[in-house]
XYZ file of C-alpha atoms in Angstrom:
594
model
C 39.146 -0.907 -23.320
C 41.111 -0.038 -20.134
C 43.553 -2.525 -18.666
C 42.278 -4.516 -15.677
C 44.317 -4.149 -12.490
C 45.412 -7.208 -10.489
C 45.157 -7.853 -6.773
C 48.329 -7.885 -4.674
C 48.413 -9.567 -1.248
C 50.321 -6.538 0.040
C 47.088 -4.497 -0.220
C 45.780 -6.307 2.856
C 47.837 -3.853 4.965
C 45.112 -1.303 4.228
C 42.416 -3.699 5.537
C 41.215 -4.656 2.071
C 40.363 -8.027 0.614
C 39.618 -9.056 -2.973
C 36.288 -9.924 -4.568
C 36.179 -11.468 -8.040
C 33.321 -10.876 -10.493
C 31.887 -13.495 -12.858
C 33.982 -12.126 -15.731
C 37.159 -12.388 -13.633
C 37.400 -8.687 -12.756
C 39.003 -8.191 -9.344
C 37.605 -5.464 -7.064
C 38.876 -4.342 -3.639
C 36.513 -4.573 -0.647
C 37.152 -2.867 2.667
C 37.096 -5.365 5.544
C 36.035 -2.686 8.044
C 33.051 -1.153 6.235
C 32.459 -3.656 3.392
C 32.609 -0.929 0.751
C 33.362 -2.397 -2.688
C 35.409 -0.277 -5.094
C 35.956 -0.369 -8.816
C 38.830 -2.254 -10.419
C 40.419 1.115 -11.273
C 40.799 1.779 -7.520
C 42.930 -1.324 -7.072
C 46.127 0.626 -6.244
C 47.881 1.558 -2.979
C 47.166 5.307 -3.167
C 43.396 4.806 -3.411
C 43.261 2.086 -0.774
C 45.414 3.932 1.744
C 43.427 7.116 1.181
C 40.185 5.317 2.059
C 41.808 3.598 5.063
C 43.187 6.831 6.506
C 40.226 9.087 5.766
C 37.374 6.768 6.646
C 38.865 4.685 9.429
C 41.633 6.903 10.792
C 44.031 3.986 10.731
C 47.715 3.662 10.080
C 48.853 1.334 7.340
C 52.031 -0.653 7.367
C 50.945 -4.178 8.297
C 52.268 -6.980 6.215
C 50.293 -10.047 5.295
C 51.849 -12.399 7.852
C 51.500 -10.023 10.794
C 47.938 -9.176 9.830
C 46.989 -12.843 9.807
C 48.099 -13.127 13.453
C 46.394 -9.936 14.567
C 43.036 -10.150 16.374
C 40.472 -9.969 13.631
C 37.272 -7.973 13.958
C 35.408 -11.249 14.415
C 37.707 -12.254 17.324
C 37.246 -8.854 18.914
C 33.490 -9.152 18.435
C 33.384 -12.427 20.378
C 35.193 -10.814 23.301
C 32.951 -7.786 23.306
C 29.796 -9.876 22.913
C 30.778 -11.897 25.965
C 30.144 -8.728 27.993
C 26.797 -8.115 26.254
C 28.027 -5.155 24.203
C 27.928 -4.930 20.408
C 31.232 -4.085 18.731
C 31.622 -1.043 16.492
C 31.828 -3.243 13.384
C 28.571 -4.932 14.386
C 26.739 -1.657 14.845
C 28.033 -0.307 11.530
C 26.897 -3.462 9.731
C 23.527 -3.396 11.494
C 22.961 0.213 10.454
C 23.967 -0.603 6.892
C 21.645 -3.626 6.659
C 18.737 -1.780 8.276
C 19.020 1.070 5.809
C 19.252 -1.327 2.855
C 16.142 -3.088 4.168
C 14.192 0.175 4.391
C 15.488 1.216 0.969
C 14.086 -1.981 -0.583
C 10.823 -1.765 1.361
C 10.241 1.776 0.087
C 11.279 0.705 -3.447
C 13.951 3.409 -3.691
C 17.014 3.297 -5.981
C 20.221 2.065 -4.339
C 22.055 5.317 -5.062
C 19.740 7.314 -2.801
C 21.907 6.387 0.197
C 25.236 7.827 -0.951
C 23.724 10.647 -3.006
C 21.076 11.953 -0.615
C 20.513 10.159 2.691
C 24.083 9.916 3.947
C 25.083 13.507 3.003
C 21.950 14.792 4.740
C 22.566 12.607 7.791
C 26.182 13.820 8.026
C 25.088 17.455 7.891
C 22.427 16.878 10.540
C 24.878 14.993 12.766
C 27.470 17.771 12.451
C 24.955 20.508 13.294
C 23.061 18.730 16.069
C 25.548 16.261 17.578
C 28.961 17.615 16.632
C 31.949 16.492 14.539
C 32.607 13.326 16.559
C 29.153 11.950 15.796
C 29.574 12.967 12.179
C 32.857 11.069 11.947
C 31.268 7.958 13.443
C 28.302 8.176 11.085
C 30.668 8.571 8.142
C 31.878 5.006 8.731
C 28.476 3.455 7.975
C 28.879 1.767 4.548
C 26.082 2.989 2.246
C 27.540 2.977 -1.236
C 25.514 1.784 -4.221
C 27.396 -1.525 -4.383
C 27.047 -2.076 -0.641
C 23.286 -1.517 -0.679
C 22.985 -3.877 -3.647
C 24.965 -6.617 -1.893
C 23.024 -6.139 1.363
C 19.686 -6.540 -0.428
C 21.008 -9.583 -2.264
C 22.006 -11.206 1.042
C 18.688 -10.357 2.710
C 16.793 -11.739 -0.286
C 18.674 -15.039 -0.054
C 17.895 -15.260 3.657
C 14.179 -14.547 3.119
C 14.013 -17.114 0.306
C 15.763 -19.643 2.539
C 13.141 -19.091 5.255
C 10.305 -19.623 2.765
C 11.897 -22.772 1.339
C 12.361 -24.181 4.836
C 8.690 -23.512 5.567
C 7.606 -25.215 2.326
C 9.650 -28.310 3.136
C 8.207 -28.414 6.666
C 4.577 -27.911 5.588
C 2.447 -30.946 6.548
C 0.357 -30.589 3.370
C 1.038 -29.808 -0.256
C 1.366 -26.081 -0.956
C -0.750 -23.867 -3.201
C 0.820 -21.736 -5.942
C -0.491 -18.723 -7.847
C 1.165 -17.714 -11.113
C 0.707 -14.667 -13.305
C 2.668 -13.102 -16.141
C 3.065 -9.474 -17.135
C 5.223 -7.374 -19.446
C 7.385 -4.620 -17.981
C 8.385 -1.335 -19.601
C 11.271 -3.042 -21.438
C 8.848 -5.492 -23.076
C 10.357 -8.205 -20.906
C 7.872 -10.839 -19.763
C 7.977 -11.382 -16.006
C 6.540 -14.470 -14.318
C 5.602 -13.973 -10.665
C 4.623 -16.635 -8.145
C 3.269 -16.689 -4.605
C 2.929 -19.707 -2.334
C 0.433 -20.681 0.370
C 1.395 -23.247 3.017
C 0.759 -24.286 6.615
C 3.079 -23.232 9.407
C 2.459 -23.359 13.150
C -1.338 -23.624 13.057
C -1.950 -21.016 10.403
C -1.946 -20.648 6.638
C 0.865 -18.418 5.360
C 0.968 -16.592 2.028
C 4.419 -15.631 0.806
C 6.225 -14.309 -2.245
C 8.080 -17.077 -4.061
C 9.820 -15.619 -7.129
C 9.721 -13.117 -9.969
C 11.744 -14.268 -12.952
C 11.906 -13.174 -16.608
C 10.726 -15.418 -19.425
C 13.713 -14.973 -21.710
C 12.308 -15.700 -25.175
C 8.670 -16.768 -25.583
C 5.755 -16.997 -23.148
C 4.346 -20.337 -24.239
C 2.958 -22.797 -21.722
C 6.106 -24.895 -22.047
C 8.311 -21.906 -21.198
C 6.231 -21.106 -18.123
C 6.385 -24.709 -16.990
C 10.156 -24.946 -17.497
C 10.781 -21.841 -15.408
C 8.323 -23.066 -12.752
C 9.882 -26.542 -12.607
C 13.484 -25.313 -12.702
C 12.903 -23.125 -9.645
C 11.843 -26.134 -7.578
C 14.633 -28.329 -8.935
C 17.217 -25.643 -8.198
C 16.162 -25.532 -4.568
C 15.828 -29.322 -4.262
C 12.067 -29.409 -3.720
C 10.002 -32.075 -5.470
C 7.385 -30.692 -7.822
C 4.746 -32.882 -6.192
C 5.039 -30.638 -3.130
C 2.575 -28.443 -5.054
C -1.031 -29.452 -4.563
C -2.628 -26.691 -6.637
C -1.769 -23.936 -9.117
C -3.909 -20.859 -9.801
C -3.233 -18.932 -13.014
C -4.723 -15.986 -14.815
C -5.081 -15.773 -18.581
C -7.122 -17.088 -21.468
C -9.402 -20.040 -20.822
C -7.301 -22.107 -23.239
C -4.427 -21.773 -20.791
C -6.371 -23.973 -18.355
C -7.921 -26.376 -20.866
C -7.154 -30.060 -20.805
C -5.046 -29.701 -23.938
C -3.103 -26.580 -22.926
C 0.640 -27.009 -22.852
C 1.239 -25.683 -19.341
C -1.506 -27.779 -17.733
C -0.445 -30.851 -19.691
C 3.168 -30.479 -18.527
C 2.194 -29.882 -14.897
C -0.234 -32.799 -14.780
C 2.311 -35.069 -16.396
C 4.675 -34.397 -13.492
C 1.984 -34.151 -10.784
C -1.128 -36.042 -12.000
C -3.372 -35.139 -9.054
C -2.582 -31.407 -8.948
C -5.580 -29.024 -8.855
C -5.590 -26.276 -11.517
C -7.731 -23.214 -10.762
C -8.484 -20.058 -12.717
C -8.483 -16.579 -11.188
C -12.031 -15.662 -10.075
C -11.147 -12.045 -9.464
C -11.942 -10.476 -12.816
C -15.079 -11.777 -14.547
C -15.117 -8.603 -16.697
C -13.570 -10.420 -19.655
C -16.254 -13.089 -19.521
C -18.946 -10.415 -19.411
C -17.434 -8.720 -22.464
C -17.265 -11.972 -24.442
C -20.944 -12.725 -23.821
C -22.185 -9.262 -24.846
C -24.709 -9.216 -27.721
C -23.597 -7.350 -30.842
C -25.200 -3.993 -30.056
C -23.875 -3.908 -26.494
C -20.383 -4.897 -27.682
C -20.469 -2.122 -30.281
C -21.434 0.357 -27.550
C -18.453 -0.733 -25.437
C -16.086 -0.376 -28.410
C -17.488 3.124 -29.054
C -16.556 4.062 -25.478
C -13.038 2.735 -26.096
C -12.691 4.753 -29.304
C -13.904 7.938 -27.593
C -11.398 7.524 -24.778
C -8.561 6.836 -27.204
C -9.550 9.854 -29.309
C -9.235 12.107 -26.256
C -6.221 10.465 -24.608
C -4.334 9.265 -27.673
C -3.700 12.760 -29.016
C -1.903 15.218 -26.745
C -3.665 18.374 -28.107
C -7.069 16.756 -27.622
C -6.175 15.729 -24.100
C -5.043 19.261 -23.176
C -8.154 20.814 -24.726
C -10.328 18.259 -22.949
C -8.822 19.149 -19.565
C -9.123 22.876 -20.234
C -12.751 22.436 -21.359
C -13.739 20.615 -18.190
C -11.894 23.029 -15.925
C -13.773 25.870 -17.605
C -17.186 24.325 -16.964
C -16.224 23.053 -13.489
C -16.674 19.301 -14.000
C -14.992 16.980 -11.492
C -13.922 14.176 -13.855
C -11.481 15.797 -16.223
C -9.095 12.863 -16.695
C -9.914 9.690 -18.602
C -7.965 6.433 -18.714
C -6.949 4.405 -21.715
C -8.963 1.217 -22.088
C -5.741 -0.764 -21.613
C -5.143 1.015 -18.304
C -8.427 -0.243 -16.890
C -7.520 -3.874 -16.392
C -6.597 -3.623 -12.748
C -8.458 -0.403 -12.045
C -12.208 -0.199 -12.256
C -13.908 -0.567 -15.613
C -17.196 0.109 -13.897
C -15.911 3.447 -12.673
C -14.706 4.562 -16.102
C -18.045 3.644 -17.680
C -19.782 5.480 -14.849
C -17.637 8.541 -15.503
C -18.427 8.446 -19.227
C -22.154 8.186 -18.500
C -22.105 11.027 -15.962
C -20.076 13.226 -18.335
C -22.095 12.210 -21.381
C -23.384 15.672 -22.346
C -20.010 17.390 -21.808
C -18.103 14.754 -23.811
C -20.693 15.033 -26.578
C -20.117 18.814 -26.703
C -16.354 18.269 -26.843
C -16.653 15.791 -29.738
C -18.819 18.323 -31.618
C -16.258 21.051 -30.944
C -13.488 18.813 -32.353
C -15.647 17.767 -35.334
C -15.004 14.110 -34.538
C -16.626 11.415 -36.657
C -17.476 9.619 -33.394
C -20.286 12.093 -32.709
C -22.924 10.247 -34.719
C -22.524 7.036 -32.769
C -21.978 8.713 -29.399
C -25.045 10.977 -29.364
C -27.392 8.227 -30.530
C -30.121 7.575 -27.905
C -29.777 3.815 -28.305
C -26.041 4.087 -27.545
C -26.774 6.041 -24.362
C -29.204 3.347 -23.204
C -26.612 0.656 -23.863
C -23.978 2.730 -22.053
C -26.258 3.064 -19.020
C -26.737 -0.721 -18.843
C -22.995 -1.384 -19.188
C -22.175 1.166 -16.493
C -24.685 -0.461 -14.123
C -23.547 -4.013 -14.871
C -19.835 -3.266 -14.539
C -20.529 -1.445 -11.282
C -22.082 -4.672 -9.923
C -19.015 -6.582 -11.153
C -16.676 -4.152 -9.406
C -18.484 -4.686 -6.131
C -18.144 -8.443 -6.622
C -14.424 -8.184 -7.428
C -13.803 -5.838 -4.484
C -15.339 -8.386 -2.104
C -12.791 -10.981 -3.310
C -9.769 -8.668 -3.348
C -8.125 -9.706 -0.111
C -5.465 -12.026 1.165
C -6.549 -15.430 2.421
C -9.407 -15.789 -0.078
C -10.009 -19.484 -0.784
C -11.845 -21.103 -3.686
C -14.872 -22.048 -1.594
C -15.520 -18.515 -0.319
C -14.849 -16.980 -3.741
C -17.137 -19.476 -5.456
C -19.885 -18.697 -2.935
C -19.639 -14.987 -3.696
C -19.702 -15.636 -7.441
C -22.668 -18.016 -7.088
C -24.546 -15.476 -4.981
C -24.012 -12.911 -7.740
C -25.290 -15.249 -10.476
C -28.305 -16.260 -8.370
C -29.490 -12.665 -8.541
C -29.973 -12.961 -12.307
C -33.412 -14.684 -12.173
C -34.747 -11.931 -9.930
C -33.327 -9.267 -12.226
C -34.856 -10.984 -15.252
C -38.294 -11.118 -13.632
C -38.162 -7.408 -12.861
C -36.907 -6.578 -16.363
C -39.758 -8.611 -17.861
C -42.131 -6.248 -16.039
C -40.087 -3.241 -17.274
C -38.768 -2.677 -13.760
C -35.122 -1.521 -13.965
C -34.567 -0.991 -10.226
C -31.331 -3.019 -10.280
C -29.964 -0.774 -13.043
C -30.325 2.798 -11.720
C -28.568 4.568 -14.615
C -30.746 2.709 -17.091
C -33.896 3.457 -15.079
C -32.945 7.153 -15.115
C -33.046 7.529 -18.925
C -35.751 5.053 -20.059
C -38.758 7.155 -21.094
C -40.769 5.045 -23.578
C -42.127 1.507 -23.736
C -40.337 0.876 -27.035
C -36.966 1.749 -25.501
C -37.720 -0.414 -22.478
C -38.769 -3.371 -24.616
C -35.708 -3.205 -26.856
C -33.137 -3.043 -24.086
C -35.028 -5.604 -21.969
C -34.657 -8.217 -24.721
C -30.896 -7.587 -24.984
C -30.379 -7.652 -21.204
C -32.322 -10.919 -20.949
C -30.205 -12.544 -23.648
C -26.959 -11.303 -22.103
C -27.722 -12.390 -18.539
C -28.743 -15.861 -19.730
C -25.491 -16.258 -21.695
C -23.456 -14.891 -18.798
C -25.074 -17.235 -16.270
C -24.315 -20.372 -18.300
C -20.779 -19.203 -19.073
C -19.947 -18.517 -15.425
C -21.054 -21.998 -14.372
C -18.895 -23.593 -17.050
C -15.871 -21.333 -16.661
C -15.553 -21.146 -12.862
C -16.314 -24.646 -11.645
C -13.627 -25.063 -8.969
C -14.807 -24.446 -5.415
C -18.171 -26.207 -5.647
C -18.732 -28.554 -2.716
C -21.029 -31.538 -2.853
C -23.565 -31.894 -0.069
C -21.491 -34.501 1.782
C -18.465 -32.165 1.983
C -20.176 -29.058 3.325
C -19.217 -30.023 6.883
C -15.961 -28.206 6.052
C -17.810 -24.865 6.184
C -19.652 -25.561 9.450
C -19.134 -28.942 11.126
C -21.561 -28.048 13.936
C -24.678 -27.153 11.919
C -24.027 -29.708 9.207
C -26.549 -32.528 8.966
C -24.649 -35.777 9.458
C -27.376 -37.693 7.616
C -25.811 -36.438 4.383
C -22.642 -38.379 5.234
C -22.587 -42.033 4.289
C -22.308 -44.388 7.273
C -19.256 -45.952 5.656
C -17.441 -42.609 5.688
C -14.503 -43.195 8.016
C -14.425 -39.617 9.329
C -18.081 -39.601 10.425
C -17.037 -40.689 13.915
C -14.513 -37.840 14.067
C -17.209 -35.359 13.037
C -19.528 -36.620 15.758
C -16.767 -36.351 18.352
C -15.794 -32.847 17.197
C -19.414 -31.626 17.422
C -19.602 -32.785 21.049
C -16.805 -30.458 22.201
C -17.893 -27.080 23.571
C -14.313 -25.770 23.550
C -13.903 -26.560 19.850
C -17.224 -24.822 19.184
C -15.857 -21.669 20.857
C -12.746 -21.882 18.681
C -14.893 -22.225 15.557
C -16.931 -19.136 16.445
C -13.880 -16.952 17.131
C -11.403 -18.035 14.440
C -11.187 -17.828 10.670
C -12.223 -21.034 8.938
C -8.700 -21.809 7.674
C -7.100 -21.163 11.077
C -9.736 -23.305 12.798
C -8.878 -26.346 10.705
C -5.146 -25.721 11.148
C -5.633 -25.846 14.922
C -7.528 -29.136 14.616
C -4.643 -30.737 12.734
C -3.192 -32.340 15.891
C -6.564 -33.492 17.309
C -8.468 -34.532 14.163
C -5.748 -34.899 11.501
C -7.959 -36.654 8.934
C -10.707 -34.032 9.110
C -8.223 -31.166 9.046
C -6.284 -32.656 6.124
C -9.447 -33.078 4.036
C -10.653 -29.559 4.842
C -7.318 -27.827 4.244
C -6.744 -29.582 0.923
C -9.857 -27.717 -0.255
C -9.088 -24.413 1.493
C -5.398 -24.046 0.573
C -5.700 -23.537 -3.231
C -5.674 -19.899 -4.316
C -8.896 -18.451 -5.700
C -7.255 -15.566 -7.554
C -3.949 -14.022 -8.593
C -4.593 -10.977 -6.405
C -1.161 -11.174 -4.736
C 0.570 -11.283 -8.121
C -1.325 -8.166 -9.209
C -0.141 -6.387 -6.078
C 3.362 -7.549 -6.935
C 3.055 -6.180 -10.475
C 2.125 -2.800 -8.982
C 5.396 -2.889 -7.029
C 7.201 -3.875 -10.225
C 6.308 -0.479 -11.702
C 8.397 1.210 -8.987
C 11.465 -0.910 -9.689
C 11.414 -1.017 -13.496
C 11.468 2.611 -14.673
C 13.128 4.493 -17.515
C 16.110 5.309 -15.300
C 16.343 1.699 -14.031
C 15.371 -0.183 -17.178
C 18.350 -2.594 -17.051
C 17.875 -3.230 -13.368
C 17.504 -6.847 -12.175
C 14.880 -6.442 -9.481
C 14.289 -10.068 -8.360
C 16.043 -9.578 -5.014
C 14.662 -6.085 -4.408
C 11.083 -7.093 -5.059
C 11.388 -10.091 -2.731
C 12.626 -7.919 0.138
C 10.010 -5.250 -0.679
C 6.869 -7.381 -0.678
C 7.748 -10.406 1.437
C 6.247 -10.616 4.916
C 9.390 -12.339 6.142
C 11.954 -10.243 8.014
C 15.629 -11.009 7.313
C 17.546 -12.668 10.160
C 19.960 -9.771 10.553
C 22.009 -11.289 13.372
C 22.673 -14.478 11.365
C 23.549 -12.520 8.214
C 25.980 -10.250 10.068
C 27.606 -13.178 11.864
C 28.164 -14.977 8.556
C 29.553 -11.770 7.075
C 32.106 -11.388 9.858
C 33.110 -15.045 9.581
C 33.754 -14.630 5.848
C 35.868 -11.563 6.553
C 37.885 -13.518 9.086
C 38.525 -16.315 6.593
C 39.583 -13.828 3.929
C 42.344 -12.648 6.207
């Protein structure tokens, strides 16, 4: 192990200060460009070389004289008085702006010093000349600098979000989801929804690793510790939306029990976005076996590299469009309906390929009954995809999502009546291959059983978002029949007064429902509070799934040990860092260090 070098106050003559790591390692940092060097560079020859080459300066100051010299911060104040940014300010601004773009585009930190800056210097030299190149050379873009810039911007963005949460007039909504990255590290991600300046804001809150286990208690501890760390009471949360097994949200689940113990009146919701799992659980035996056969066929083709290459070559030879299949595990956040549709449309070609490979899956795959079951599954999952797509957006509340889900389930009786008459209009793939009454009768009985089980399961599983008749004024206070409201209801007078305003009616017709009630917060606070308490809770973990997609860009084989909490916050947050405040604080710290 190499010997660690020590800082000497005499090094300040080269415009360097000292930064100390957690393990006590001292590293020199240039005051002029903020570049941080390794401990091995903590020697006069290295520091003077950087000072002379990068800043064209002349060393020789001692510590006492340097303390009395005008610091960059002092010079900045003089220059700013005339409305002109100093050179140090512009260099810092350029450095922060690049770091911001680097995080937004999810690029590695080293791209600046290894690619962007060398290219920019060459372009500047060719197009603008050596003077411009020399000036551009002073912009600090080293790996360590980019990392520190992103860390500072992340802290500023988080500070903005925390300030908004504390200032929110109502309790905030949280959505939580957990995933496993490429290092088998479990990551817990959270987004928050709150009210700010007459609108509902959705923002990234945190992405933190679950160090050991992923039990409900571990999730709760991480969730609670985040709020305690930032001095926010846990009862600032009015609702939590999670995604996972139904037991996660049961009355006896550990996470829910811990949350409700701390916040008894908190609303717990389950993600409405992906009812595919519920559909799969309610499948009758024969339909479930058909789905598992599809999974085995896909894994046979994709799980063995020679088979996959032969499969692609086979389809290229016969000119078929769909020559790539996905693993079943890769379909969670893609479209299961699409993959089943692809299998059905490529049925004959896949059957030929299985025969060519002498697979033991042929017998089950080429069975006519299996093909009928496959057609029904492809049709049903296509309907589910359309339902999920309609709910995949920001701002989706539990009431709107529940309405869409209820509308989907209400179609079941009509489908069942048609199926009873052997009319498969709602299942076009199935209608295409049914040729005999026996086939129609067999599949009709299974579809009837499945849709009945699915209907009852949906009503029991997704109950949040249902409004009683007396609360439906939230959706449309102008068409709502006030007779449904009890005369003792204190807000009935407010509803009558609101309905009498033509201006408020115009606002209702031109604004989103959530924004409308936010605007009414100052005029009808009781009505707005009641409405927003129902509209704020998340209906799905859609934002977390988008965040997990970004996680794939940060956690790769070449960046497997990379702590991406700060990068992912800067990348996906809607907040913009307050660059002027960050730079001013940076210059003040530099002044104090001198």
